[in-house]
C-alpha cells in the first residue's frame, strides 16, 4: 500500500504480529463517555495509540440558515487532526484527506440517527484527533457514536467501527500504523450491530473476491467487540455503580 | 435530501418502476450507460481523453513533469489526481474551492488508480530521493448527469493509457528534457471502477442523474485486470447488508469486464 520496503517482520511463523498481537486480536480499546462540560454529549477513546475526543452539540439552530431542511434535521461532522498528533507537525488547516474522512464519518453515523424528529435543526459532531495511529477514522466513529448517545439523541442503533486488512498474505483484524504502511490492504468498516448494516466501507489495497468477504466478516467481528466496550462506557456513565445490565 | 414536489414525484415514478423490475431509462439493473472514449483530444497535454457516460461528459488531461518525490517514497514517481465540476456543467455548480463531494470524487478516482498499481511508479525515478517523474491527472466535469465516479475514473485511465512519457536526464543536479525520446507509460493493469446505487432492495449499476437523487446508499468498487478488488468506497446516507455487499462485488467484477475491453483498445 504505502509500498515501502521494510525489514519489519509483519507476521512471524507462530502467527504473531509486529506488535505482539494475534491475527484476530484488536489493540487495547478504552472509551469514556461524558468527558466534556460544555458539549451536549462527548466521549474520549484510546484505540491503540490513537487518542481522540468527540463532542456533540444539538439538535440546535442551523447556521448558515440556508442549510436547514424543513423535512429533517441535518448532521455535520468535522474530523480534525491536531498539529502535534503525528510525527511530523501537521498543518492545522483541514487537508483533503480530513475533508473526505469527515464526509465518510458523517455518512457512517447518519443512518443510526432519527434526525427526522428534529426538522430545521443541526447536530454537530466535532472530532479531534489528539494523537494518531492507524485506524483513526474507525476510532473516531466509535467515540462519536458514544458521544451522540451521551447527548441523548434518539438513535436506531450504535455505530461501531473497526478495520481489517491483509498483512503478509493473511487477513488480520485492526491494522496498526506499521501494518497499514507495509501491508497489502486496509479495509475500515462501520457497522450497526443490531440492524446488521454496514454504514462505512472503504478499501486501499488488493483483495481477491474471497478475501473481500473474509475481510468484511473479520472487521465485523471486531466491530462487535467494540460495541461491548461502547455499551460499557455508557453504562459506566449513567449507572455509576458499573451498570445494572 | 431534496424535497421539492417535482423531486418527490420523480422519486415515486422511479420507485414504482423498480417494483416492476424496470429502470427509468429502460436499462437492465446491471447495465451501465453507453460509454464512449476519445483520446488525444488535447494535443498540448501528454495524454488526454474525453469520455461520455450517457449524458455525463468529462475531459481529462494528463501532464507529466519532473518533480520532487514524497519524502518517504524516494524510489517512486508521484501520481496526483484532481477533479473539478466546472460551473458550466450543471445549474447548481458554482465556481470556488472544491467542496467535500468533489474532494471525495478526486480521492476515490485517485485511490482506484493508485491501489491497483496501474502505473509502475518505480520506473519513474530520475535520481533516487531527489528527482522523479510526476504524473498529474486533472479531471474537468463539463456535463454533470450523474455518476461522476465512474466517468472520471474511465477518463483518467484512458488519458493515462494514451499518454507519452517524455525523457529527462539529470545534468548538474537538474533534470533536462531530451527531445524526441518519448515512451509509453509503465502500465501493469487496467483498473475499472463500477459504481452502484441502492434504492430499497434494488442495486443499480451506473445510476443516472435522476436515479442518483433517489439512492439510499452507493458503493464504488474498483477491480484490476485479474478480477481482484483494489479499492472500495461506500457513500450515501444509509448502509448495506452483508449480502448486498457480496452481490455488489459480483456485479462489479462482471460489469467491469466489458469496460476493460474497451479501455484495452486505447493506444498511445
XYZ file of C-alpha atoms in Angstrom, chain B residues 149-151 153-154 191-195 220-223 256 259:
16
model
C -17.078 8.491 -10.061
C -17.041 6.054 -12.967
C -16.947 8.702 -15.696
C -12.248 7.077 -13.439
C -12.587 5.906 -17.069
C -8.436 -0.678 -13.059
C -12.171 -0.366 -13.699
C -14.484 1.264 -11.205
C -18.151 0.270 -11.064
C -20.485 2.442 -9.017
C -17.862 2.198 -5.823
C -15.863 -0.996 -6.334
C -12.673 -0.892 -8.412
C -11.244 -4.117 -9.807
C -16.012 -4.343 -15.340
C -15.493 -1.766 -19.917
